[in-house]
Structures are given as structure tokens and as C-alpha cells.
């Protein structure tokens, strides 16, 4: 179709729909409505897979829901815009990002936070402004959204607060990683922890997020980056991302991991990052942190309702801090562009994250690879 021919009309296209929790996605034709005021319809060029997609694909109870179009790491081209949208125009290359950035609220105007107050981040089945869906199947049944983004579809509708316009010269199969994984991990070291030159870092879980933290810590000048994982293969992989030491958490003899790291670092790491999403590992990371100034940053997505519990004595007497980091503390419309520039300037190496590239219709194969721990990031091309 020529540009403009689809404007204002529903678009029929392919999407990979989660019909039943934990079952293979169903490749089917769906209808995508035009954008309402404040929204943008984009054609996805390529999308990559993130562990959060797996977490919510498996989830049988709320905030899990079916039928849903998952996916939240992608790059696309603007097909049409709704009323009151001036930030982007048809043909712009954009990142849809699950973290809203309205640019107007106290938080978005501050340098201190990336948590928008106008559109608070939540795991909702709807669009953020109107609590409704832009997707239906061919029978007219509503399909639910995921993280305001839903990129496992050839076309999707995203709020302008969740859209960042980027340089069209950046290869799409690298740009897509900045809409979640790379920005989250690198940002956690750079923005949330503010890792200092010469410091010691411990990273729990060397999946794509953990390795992105290592990459960020390396860029910040950390002198030691300790990777903790059950899979010994992760050490060789980790070295490419700046990991200097490796602790196999399943093979520490009779010592707990915390003791091993305390001994290695002479009293604890300056910064600890939990990148798995397990309460027990958050406790372990906090215990590995240096007293007085250690920071523990939580990045892993745990199951809903999971609790952390610390003795008040430990908090008072240790002087350490524990903090969460959504999207790495990165502001989607400004900091993400800084990270992309660092990629273009060859400071930040993103190529090594992409272990597989496939056609969109092979999405279930890509899910299997990620579940088996055989891929870091698999990029799916919509039209190849």
C-alpha cells in the first residue's frame, strides 16, 4: 500500500497471539484499529525476545491474561498518528518503550526519576489513556495489550508517551535492543547505581540483562566485575562483556555465595545487581554488599506477590541501600538517545547480545531457545 492509504482505517495483519498461558503462540490474522488522540500506529520492522515476555506468557493468574499480544522490545516505522500528536510524523523510525515519558509531570521534568506520574507504569491489558484495546481477532474478540507496547504483531498502536524517535541510520536489528534489555542493564550501572571508576561490582544472573549491567559497569570504569551464575558456560560469554571473575553459585563447596564474595572483595562489593528475579537472590546480593556504602540494585522481575524481608537490625547497622531499577533508571526520550549515540560511537558494543536472527513466523523456536538458555537476544524480522 502507498503511504497514507491505510490512515484512519483498520489494518489486517499477522500477529503471534498468546491464546493459552504457556502454550505455543498462534500465528494468526488480527485487526489493528487506527490510533486515537495521543496515539501512534507503527509498523514493526523487527522485535526481539526478552525474559519478561516468557514470565508473562507462563502466568495463568492476573496480571497475566489471554488472549494477549506479547512483545515489548522492538523498532518500527510510524504508519499514522492520532490527533494532538506532533512529536513524530509518518515515516519516522521509532522505539516503542514500555516506560512512559510524558515530559510534563514532576517526575518526567526531574533528572532524579524515570517514573512518570501522568501515566504510571503498570502491567495492564489496555492502552494507558483509554483503558481499551486496539486489537481484535477476525471474529471480533478483543485481544489484550502487553506493557503498552505489544510488538509481536506486524502493526501495533502505542501511546506517544511510549514512543521515542531515533536516528533512521541505526540498524533496526540493534536499535530494537534499546527498547528494553540493553538500556535496562547498562542504565542500571550508569544511572541507578552510578558505578564509580575503580569500584567492585557483583552481578547475580548473567542473562542478557546481567551482561548488559556488566557492559555498563565496564563503561563506568569498574575495576572488578564478578559474575554469579549456575551455568559455567556463562563465564566465557561474560568475559566479552567485561566480567573479570566468575562464581558458580551451584559449586561453592560448603560456603554460601555471600561468604565467597565477601572473601574475594575483602568485605563486600560496592555494587550488587540482582538480575534474575528471585527474592532469595536479592537477600544474597544485599549480604554481599559492602557495609556503609554498598548499593544493591534489583532488576529481576519476580513473580507477582513475592516478598522481601530483612531484620531491622541489619538495615540499621549496615548502612547499605537497596533500590529498584525499572528500565535502568533511563529516561526513555533523552537517556535512550545518549545510549544509542554511544553505540554509534562504538563505545557500547551491542552486536554481542544478538545470538540469533529469525523470521517472525519462527517465534516459538525463539521462545524455546531463550527458555533453554541458548540465546541472549533473538531478533525476529517481520518481513524476511
Tab-separated table of C-alpha atoms in Angstrom:
chain	number	residue	atom	x	y	z
A	1	UNK	CA	0.000	0.000	0.000
A	2	UNK	CA	1.047	3.576	-0.625
A	3	UNK	CA	1.772	5.818	2.345
A	4	UNK	CA	-1.420	7.322	3.655
A	5	UNK	CA	-3.732	4.678	2.132
A	6	UNK	CA	-4.218	2.923	5.470
A	7	UNK	CA	-4.555	6.125	7.516
A	8	UNK	CA	-7.746	6.187	9.592
A	9	UNK	CA	-8.680	2.611	8.640
A	10	UNK	CA	-8.254	-0.682	10.480
A	11	UNK	CA	-5.280	-2.740	9.282
A	12	UNK	CA	-5.389	-6.509	8.899
A	13	UNK	CA	-2.007	-8.121	9.635
A	14	UNK	CA	-0.256	-11.074	11.234
A	15	UNK	CA	0.346	-11.355	14.971
A	16	UNK	CA	1.625	-14.084	17.283
A	17	UNK	CA	-1.177	-14.420	19.844
A	18	UNK	CA	-0.869	-16.000	23.279
A	19	UNK	CA	-4.144	-17.945	23.452
A	20	UNK	CA	-3.304	-20.125	26.476
A	21	UNK	CA	-0.722	-19.474	29.197
A	22	UNK	CA	2.493	-21.361	28.499
A	23	UNK	CA	1.328	-22.830	25.178
A	24	UNK	CA	2.936	-22.050	21.802
A	25	UNK	CA	1.893	-18.694	20.347
A	26	UNK	CA	-0.633	-18.854	17.498
A	27	UNK	CA	0.297	-17.016	14.303
A	28	UNK	CA	-2.977	-15.501	13.071
A	29	UNK	CA	-4.533	-12.575	11.245
A	30	UNK	CA	-5.725	-9.760	13.508
A	31	UNK	CA	-7.302	-6.316	13.076
A	32	UNK	CA	-5.434	-3.249	14.371
A	33	UNK	CA	-7.570	-0.130	14.862
A	34	UNK	CA	-6.404	3.359	13.904
A	35	UNK	CA	-4.761	5.398	16.697
A	36	UNK	CA	-6.918	7.605	18.933
A	37	UNK	CA	-5.827	11.082	20.083
A	38	UNK	CA	-2.354	10.931	21.615
A	39	UNK	CA	-1.570	7.575	19.979
A	40	UNK	CA	0.618	6.340	17.125
A	41	UNK	CA	0.232	3.277	14.898
A	42	UNK	CA	3.527	1.738	13.897
A	43	UNK	CA	4.654	-0.986	11.550
A	44	UNK	CA	7.138	-3.166	13.403
A	45	UNK	CA	10.390	-3.750	11.494
A	46	UNK	CA	11.853	-6.214	13.952
A	47	UNK	CA	11.202	-7.333	17.501
A	48	UNK	CA	13.410	-9.174	19.959
A	49	UNK	CA	12.542	-11.516	22.804
A	50	UNK	CA	13.003	-10.631	26.472
A	51	UNK	CA	12.643	-12.827	29.578
A	52	UNK	CA	9.708	-10.719	30.785
A	53	UNK	CA	7.779	-11.968	27.726
A	54	UNK	CA	8.405	-15.542	28.965
A	55	UNK	CA	7.415	-14.650	32.551
A	56	UNK	CA	4.039	-13.242	31.489
A	57	UNK	CA	3.475	-15.879	28.790
A	58	UNK	CA	3.598	-18.530	31.555
A	59	UNK	CA	1.413	-16.579	34.007
A	60	UNK	CA	-2.051	-18.092	34.486
A	61	UNK	CA	-3.309	-15.527	37.030
A	62	UNK	CA	-3.539	-11.706	36.834
A	63	UNK	CA	-1.649	-9.653	35.758
A	64	UNK	CA	-1.322	-12.497	33.242
A	65	UNK	CA	-4.280	-12.676	30.830
A	66	UNK	CA	-5.248	-14.222	27.488
A	67	UNK	CA	-5.717	-13.801	24.586
A	68	UNK	CA	-2.846	-11.344	24.514
A	69	UNK	CA	-0.246	-9.989	22.107
A	70	UNK	CA	3.062	-10.044	23.981
A	71	UNK	CA	6.380	-8.430	22.997
A	72	UNK	CA	7.938	-5.182	24.177
A	73	UNK	CA	11.388	-4.885	22.599
A	74	UNK	CA	11.228	-3.590	19.038
A	75	UNK	CA	11.794	-0.895	16.457
A	76	UNK	CA	9.207	0.326	13.976
A	77	UNK	CA	8.170	2.963	11.480
A	78	UNK	CA	5.260	5.356	12.098
A	79	UNK	CA	2.347	4.445	9.805
A	80	UNK	CA	-0.114	7.062	11.094
A	81	UNK	CA	-0.676	9.339	14.080
A	82	UNK	CA	-3.760	10.248	16.091
A	83	UNK	CA	-4.919	13.771	16.894
A	84	UNK	CA	-2.704	16.018	19.023
A	85	UNK	CA	0.484	14.155	18.097
A	86	UNK	CA	3.230	16.463	16.879
A	87	UNK	CA	6.347	14.720	18.211
A	88	UNK	CA	6.518	12.179	15.378
A	89	UNK	CA	5.189	12.002	11.856
A	90	UNK	CA	4.504	9.280	9.279
A	91	UNK	CA	7.709	7.550	8.208
A	92	UNK	CA	9.705	8.300	11.395
A	93	UNK	CA	11.733	5.431	12.843
A	94	UNK	CA	10.792	4.915	16.496
A	95	UNK	CA	11.364	2.755	19.550
A	96	UNK	CA	8.206	1.765	21.408
A	97	UNK	CA	9.266	1.734	25.079
A	98	UNK	CA	7.212	0.227	27.927
A	99	UNK	CA	8.175	3.080	30.281
A	100	UNK	CA	6.018	6.166	29.639
A	101	UNK	CA	7.741	9.566	29.418
A	102	UNK	CA	5.073	12.281	29.195
A	103	UNK	CA	7.576	15.137	29.504
A	104	UNK	CA	5.106	17.157	31.600
A	105	UNK	CA	4.792	15.687	35.105
A	106	UNK	CA	7.113	16.444	38.050
A	107	UNK	CA	8.983	13.168	37.578
A	108	UNK	CA	9.477	13.466	33.832
A	109	UNK	CA	10.762	17.041	34.270
A	110	UNK	CA	13.173	15.940	37.025
A	111	UNK	CA	16.584	14.355	36.494
A	112	UNK	CA	16.025	12.158	39.542
A	113	UNK	CA	13.488	9.656	38.249
A	114	UNK	CA	12.136	7.952	35.149
A	115	UNK	CA	8.798	7.012	36.741
A	116	UNK	CA	6.088	9.058	35.011
A	117	UNK	CA	3.205	10.185	37.262
A	118	UNK	CA	0.768	11.059	34.475
A	119	UNK	CA	0.902	7.502	33.076
A	120	UNK	CA	2.215	5.343	35.927
A	121	UNK	CA	3.894	2.146	34.729
A	122	UNK	CA	1.638	-0.860	35.253
A	123	UNK	CA	1.149	-4.278	33.721
A	124	UNK	CA	-2.147	-3.501	32.084
A	125	UNK	CA	-4.132	-5.282	29.351
A	126	UNK	CA	-5.103	-1.878	27.895
A	127	UNK	CA	-3.736	1.281	26.333
A	128	UNK	CA	-2.683	3.812	29.011
A	129	UNK	CA	-5.027	6.728	28.163
A	130	UNK	CA	-8.308	5.000	27.425
A	131	UNK	CA	-8.245	1.572	29.144
A	132	UNK	CA	-9.255	-0.094	25.888
A	133	UNK	CA	-7.631	-2.307	23.258
A	134	UNK	CA	-6.713	-1.576	19.630
A	135	UNK	CA	-6.572	-5.281	18.711
A	136	UNK	CA	-9.328	-7.723	17.775
A	137	UNK	CA	-9.179	-11.125	16.141
A	138	UNK	CA	-11.106	-11.838	12.928
A	139	UNK	CA	-14.167	-12.901	14.967
A	140	UNK	CA	-14.204	-9.502	16.654
A	141	UNK	CA	-12.933	-10.769	20.016
A	142	UNK	CA	-10.731	-8.313	21.941
A	143	UNK	CA	-7.034	-9.169	22.192
A	144	UNK	CA	-5.215	-7.683	25.181
A	145	UNK	CA	-2.164	-5.422	25.116
A	146	UNK	CA	1.127	-6.052	26.934
A	147	UNK	CA	3.207	-3.346	28.648
A	148	UNK	CA	1.563	-0.668	26.437
A	149	UNK	CA	3.638	-1.969	23.514
A	150	UNK	CA	2.619	-5.433	22.128
A	151	UNK	CA	5.254	-5.881	19.432
A	152	UNK	CA	4.545	-9.490	18.404
A	153	UNK	CA	2.358	-8.034	15.662
A	154	UNK	CA	3.186	-6.537	12.264
A	155	UNK	CA	1.315	-3.377	13.334
A	156	UNK	CA	0.680	-2.070	16.837
A	157	UNK	CA	-0.746	1.085	18.424
A	158	UNK	CA	1.347	2.801	21.106
A	159	UNK	CA	0.776	5.958	23.148
A	160	UNK	CA	3.012	8.894	22.196
A	161	UNK	CA	4.299	8.860	25.813
A	162	UNK	CA	5.789	5.434	24.985
A	163	UNK	CA	7.428	6.422	21.681
A	164	UNK	CA	10.993	7.647	21.151
A	165	UNK	CA	12.064	8.882	17.724
A	166	UNK	CA	15.536	7.637	16.748
A	167	UNK	CA	18.170	8.079	14.034
A	168	UNK	CA	16.954	6.083	10.994
A	169	UNK	CA	20.535	5.081	10.141
A	170	UNK	CA	20.896	2.806	13.176
A	171	UNK	CA	20.468	-0.843	12.098
A	172	UNK	CA	16.997	-1.952	13.269
A	173	UNK	CA	18.268	-5.350	14.489
A	174	UNK	CA	20.440	-3.459	17.010
A	175	UNK	CA	18.191	-0.477	17.753
A	176	UNK	CA	15.387	-2.765	18.998
A	177	UNK	CA	17.514	-3.919	21.966
A	178	UNK	CA	17.482	-0.398	23.388
A	179	UNK	CA	13.729	-0.510	23.992
A	180	UNK	CA	14.298	-2.842	26.966
A	181	UNK	CA	17.271	-5.121	27.656
A	182	UNK	CA	20.396	-3.140	26.817
A	183	UNK	CA	19.032	0.140	28.206
A	184	UNK	CA	17.860	-1.576	31.409
A	185	UNK	CA	21.192	-3.245	32.186
A	186	UNK	CA	23.563	-0.503	31.049
A	187	UNK	CA	21.302	2.112	32.640
A	188	UNK	CA	21.244	0.304	35.995
A	189	UNK	CA	25.032	0.639	36.232
A	190	UNK	CA	25.171	4.151	34.758
A	191	UNK	CA	22.021	5.894	36.059
A	192	UNK	CA	20.705	3.954	39.075
A	193	UNK	CA	23.933	2.804	40.747
A	194	UNK	CA	26.202	5.491	39.293
A	195	UNK	CA	29.082	2.980	39.386
A	196	UNK	CA	32.375	4.741	40.065
A	197	UNK	CA	35.709	4.201	38.408
A	198	UNK	CA	37.783	1.560	40.226
A	199	UNK	CA	34.820	0.051	42.084
A	200	UNK	CA	33.834	-3.600	42.530
A	201	UNK	CA	30.592	-4.953	41.097
A	202	UNK	CA	28.822	-8.300	41.620
A	203	UNK	CA	26.120	-9.379	39.177
A	204	UNK	CA	23.683	-12.175	40.040
A	205	UNK	CA	22.448	-13.836	36.842
A	206	UNK	CA	24.324	-13.484	33.544
A	207	UNK	CA	21.404	-13.446	31.139
A	208	UNK	CA	21.095	-10.558	28.697
A	209	UNK	CA	20.227	-8.066	31.468
A	210	UNK	CA	23.110	-9.163	33.715
A	211	UNK	CA	25.539	-8.976	30.793
A	212	UNK	CA	24.217	-5.505	29.924
A	213	UNK	CA	24.931	-4.480	33.550
A	214	UNK	CA	28.489	-5.801	33.064
A	215	UNK	CA	28.805	-3.779	29.852
A	216	UNK	CA	27.537	-0.685	31.716
A	217	UNK	CA	29.894	-1.271	34.664
A	218	UNK	CA	32.799	-1.677	32.208
A	219	UNK	CA	31.866	1.648	30.551
A	220	UNK	CA	31.763	3.281	34.002
A	221	UNK	CA	35.313	2.034	34.715
A	222	UNK	CA	34.644	-0.653	37.365
A	223	UNK	CA	37.887	-2.493	38.168
A	224	UNK	CA	36.314	-5.837	39.102
A	225	UNK	CA	33.104	-7.281	37.724
A	226	UNK	CA	32.114	-10.543	39.390
A	227	UNK	CA	29.518	-12.648	37.575
A	228	UNK	CA	27.452	-15.126	39.596
A	229	UNK	CA	25.559	-17.841	37.729
A	230	UNK	CA	24.731	-21.556	37.863
A	231	UNK	CA	25.831	-22.087	34.267
A	232	UNK	CA	29.656	-22.339	33.941
A	233	UNK	CA	29.436	-21.528	30.198
A	234	UNK	CA	28.407	-18.017	31.202
A	235	UNK	CA	31.953	-17.122	32.277
A	236	UNK	CA	33.399	-17.331	28.755
A	237	UNK	CA	30.416	-15.353	27.441
A	238	UNK	CA	30.702	-12.882	30.320
A	239	UNK	CA	34.361	-12.091	29.554
A	240	UNK	CA	33.252	-10.427	26.301
A	241	UNK	CA	31.114	-8.040	28.374
A	242	UNK	CA	33.794	-7.155	30.911
A	243	UNK	CA	33.229	-9.853	33.569
A	244	UNK	CA	36.597	-10.343	35.321
A	245	UNK	CA	35.724	-13.046	37.884
A	246	UNK	CA	33.159	-15.828	37.952
A	247	UNK	CA	31.407	-17.539	40.855
A	248	UNK	CA	29.461	-20.717	40.097
A	249	UNK	CA	26.707	-20.423	42.693
A	250	UNK	CA	25.950	-24.158	42.450
A	251	UNK	CA	29.547	-25.135	43.148
A	252	UNK	CA	30.946	-23.127	46.071
A	253	UNK	CA	31.715	-26.178	48.185
A	254	UNK	CA	30.334	-25.746	51.693
A	255	UNK	CA	30.496	-21.936	51.607
A	256	UNK	CA	27.487	-19.749	50.849
A	257	UNK	CA	27.921	-17.397	47.862
A	258	UNK	CA	27.919	-14.397	50.203
A	259	UNK	CA	30.998	-15.721	52.023
A	260	UNK	CA	32.851	-16.398	48.760
A	261	UNK	CA	32.194	-12.852	47.519
A	262	UNK	CA	32.971	-11.242	50.899
A	263	UNK	CA	36.358	-13.005	50.863
A	264	UNK	CA	37.058	-12.127	47.216
A	265	UNK	CA	36.282	-8.446	47.768
A	266	UNK	CA	37.705	-8.031	51.267
A	267	UNK	CA	34.390	-7.075	52.835
A	268	UNK	CA	31.836	-6.957	50.052
A	269	UNK	CA	31.210	-5.480	46.608
A	270	UNK	CA	30.486	-1.765	46.218
A	271	UNK	CA	27.545	-2.533	43.919
A	272	UNK	CA	25.446	-5.701	43.643
A	273	UNK	CA	22.841	-6.279	40.915
A	274	UNK	CA	20.096	-8.908	41.103
A	275	UNK	CA	19.146	-9.783	37.512
A	276	UNK	CA	17.160	-13.000	37.921
A	277	UNK	CA	14.003	-12.101	39.843
A	278	UNK	CA	14.253	-14.283	42.968
A	279	UNK	CA	13.728	-12.976	46.486
A	280	UNK	CA	16.410	-15.328	47.860
A	281	UNK	CA	18.961	-13.856	45.429
A	282	UNK	CA	18.071	-10.294	46.458
A	283	UNK	CA	18.890	-11.302	50.048
A	284	UNK	CA	22.145	-12.890	48.875
A	285	UNK	CA	23.097	-9.787	46.859
A	286	UNK	CA	22.329	-7.497	49.813
A	287	UNK	CA	24.501	-9.688	52.060
A	288	UNK	CA	27.398	-9.438	49.539
A	289	UNK	CA	27.286	-5.656	49.590
A	290	UNK	CA	29.908	-3.644	51.441
A	291	UNK	CA	28.770	-2.130	54.742
A	292	UNK	CA	28.496	1.644	54.913
A	293	UNK	CA	28.120	2.412	51.211
A	294	UNK	CA	27.149	-0.747	49.342
A	295	UNK	CA	24.214	-0.490	46.955
A	296	UNK	CA	22.041	-3.429	45.894
A	297	UNK	CA	20.012	-2.839	42.745
A	298	UNK	CA	17.036	-5.068	41.898
A	299	UNK	CA	16.403	-5.582	38.168
A	300	UNK	CA	14.947	-9.103	38.010
A	301	UNK	CA	11.190	-9.497	37.563
A	302	UNK	CA	9.943	-11.835	40.302
A	303	UNK	CA	6.535	-13.494	40.347
A	304	UNK	CA	3.758	-11.121	41.497
A	305	UNK	CA	3.331	-11.012	45.290
A	306	UNK	CA	6.882	-12.159	46.073
A	307	UNK	CA	8.109	-10.628	49.358
A	308	UNK	CA	11.467	-9.473	50.716
A	309	UNK	CA	12.134	-9.494	54.465
A	310	UNK	CA	15.154	-8.049	56.263
A	311	UNK	CA	15.826	-7.801	60.006
A	312	UNK	CA	15.570	-4.156	61.028
A	313	UNK	CA	18.901	-4.574	62.872
A	314	UNK	CA	20.681	-5.462	59.584
A	315	UNK	CA	19.294	-2.403	57.821
A	316	UNK	CA	20.124	-0.010	60.670
A	317	UNK	CA	23.600	-1.362	61.372
A	318	UNK	CA	24.838	-1.960	57.849
A	319	UNK	CA	24.200	1.454	56.250
A	320	UNK	CA	23.621	-0.193	52.858
A	321	UNK	CA	20.928	0.738	50.375
A	322	UNK	CA	18.540	-1.434	48.386
A	323	UNK	CA	16.852	0.027	45.327
A	324	UNK	CA	14.727	-1.000	42.386
A	325	UNK	CA	15.573	-0.004	38.833
A	326	UNK	CA	12.834	-0.056	36.193
A	327	UNK	CA	14.248	0.343	32.685
A	328	UNK	CA	17.613	1.003	34.369
A	329	UNK	CA	16.516	4.421	35.633
A	330	UNK	CA	16.867	5.550	31.999
A	331	UNK	CA	14.598	8.328	30.752
A	332	UNK	CA	13.112	6.939	27.519
A	333	UNK	CA	13.117	10.131	25.441
A	334	UNK	CA	16.518	11.532	26.430
A	335	UNK	CA	18.826	8.946	28.039
A	336	UNK	CA	17.981	6.267	25.477
A	337	UNK	CA	19.260	8.602	22.745
A	338	UNK	CA	22.525	9.030	24.688
A	339	UNK	CA	22.920	5.232	24.828
A	340	UNK	CA	22.185	4.943	21.095
A	341	UNK	CA	24.840	7.571	20.404
A	342	UNK	CA	27.333	5.596	22.492
A	343	UNK	CA	26.508	2.600	20.306
A	344	UNK	CA	27.003	4.627	17.108
A	345	UNK	CA	30.311	5.949	18.517
A	346	UNK	CA	31.410	2.335	19.114
A	347	UNK	CA	31.773	2.763	22.900
A	348	UNK	CA	28.845	0.479	23.673
A	349	UNK	CA	29.007	-2.893	21.922
A	350	UNK	CA	25.557	-4.308	21.242
A	351	UNK	CA	26.397	-6.809	18.482
A	352	UNK	CA	27.480	-9.459	21.002
A	353	UNK	CA	23.978	-9.536	22.579
A	354	UNK	CA	22.340	-10.773	19.373
A	355	UNK	CA	22.920	-14.531	19.227
A	356	UNK	CA	20.134	-15.390	16.750
A	357	UNK	CA	18.093	-13.739	13.996
A	358	UNK	CA	14.958	-15.409	12.586
A	359	UNK	CA	11.755	-14.778	10.686
A	360	UNK	CA	8.725	-13.666	12.699
A	361	UNK	CA	6.915	-16.936	11.957
A	362	UNK	CA	9.667	-18.842	13.823
A	363	UNK	CA	8.796	-17.077	17.100
A	364	UNK	CA	8.044	-20.302	19.001
A	365	UNK	CA	11.524	-21.604	18.113
A	366	UNK	CA	12.935	-18.348	19.505
A	367	UNK	CA	10.949	-18.855	22.744
A	368	UNK	CA	12.431	-22.363	23.097
A	369	UNK	CA	15.990	-21.075	22.646
A	370	UNK	CA	15.509	-18.421	25.326
A	371	UNK	CA	13.904	-20.866	27.777
A	372	UNK	CA	16.749	-23.354	27.262
A	373	UNK	CA	19.303	-20.603	27.908
A	374	UNK	CA	20.712	-20.980	24.389
A	375	UNK	CA	20.161	-17.386	23.288
A	376	UNK	CA	20.774	-13.945	24.768
A	377	UNK	CA	18.716	-11.985	22.282
A	378	UNK	CA	16.930	-13.398	19.263
A	379	UNK	CA	15.824	-10.751	16.753
A	380	UNK	CA	12.720	-11.562	14.689
A	381	UNK	CA	12.352	-9.825	11.331
A	382	UNK	CA	8.763	-9.122	10.323
A	383	UNK	CA	9.211	-9.223	6.554
A	384	UNK	CA	12.095	-11.620	5.892
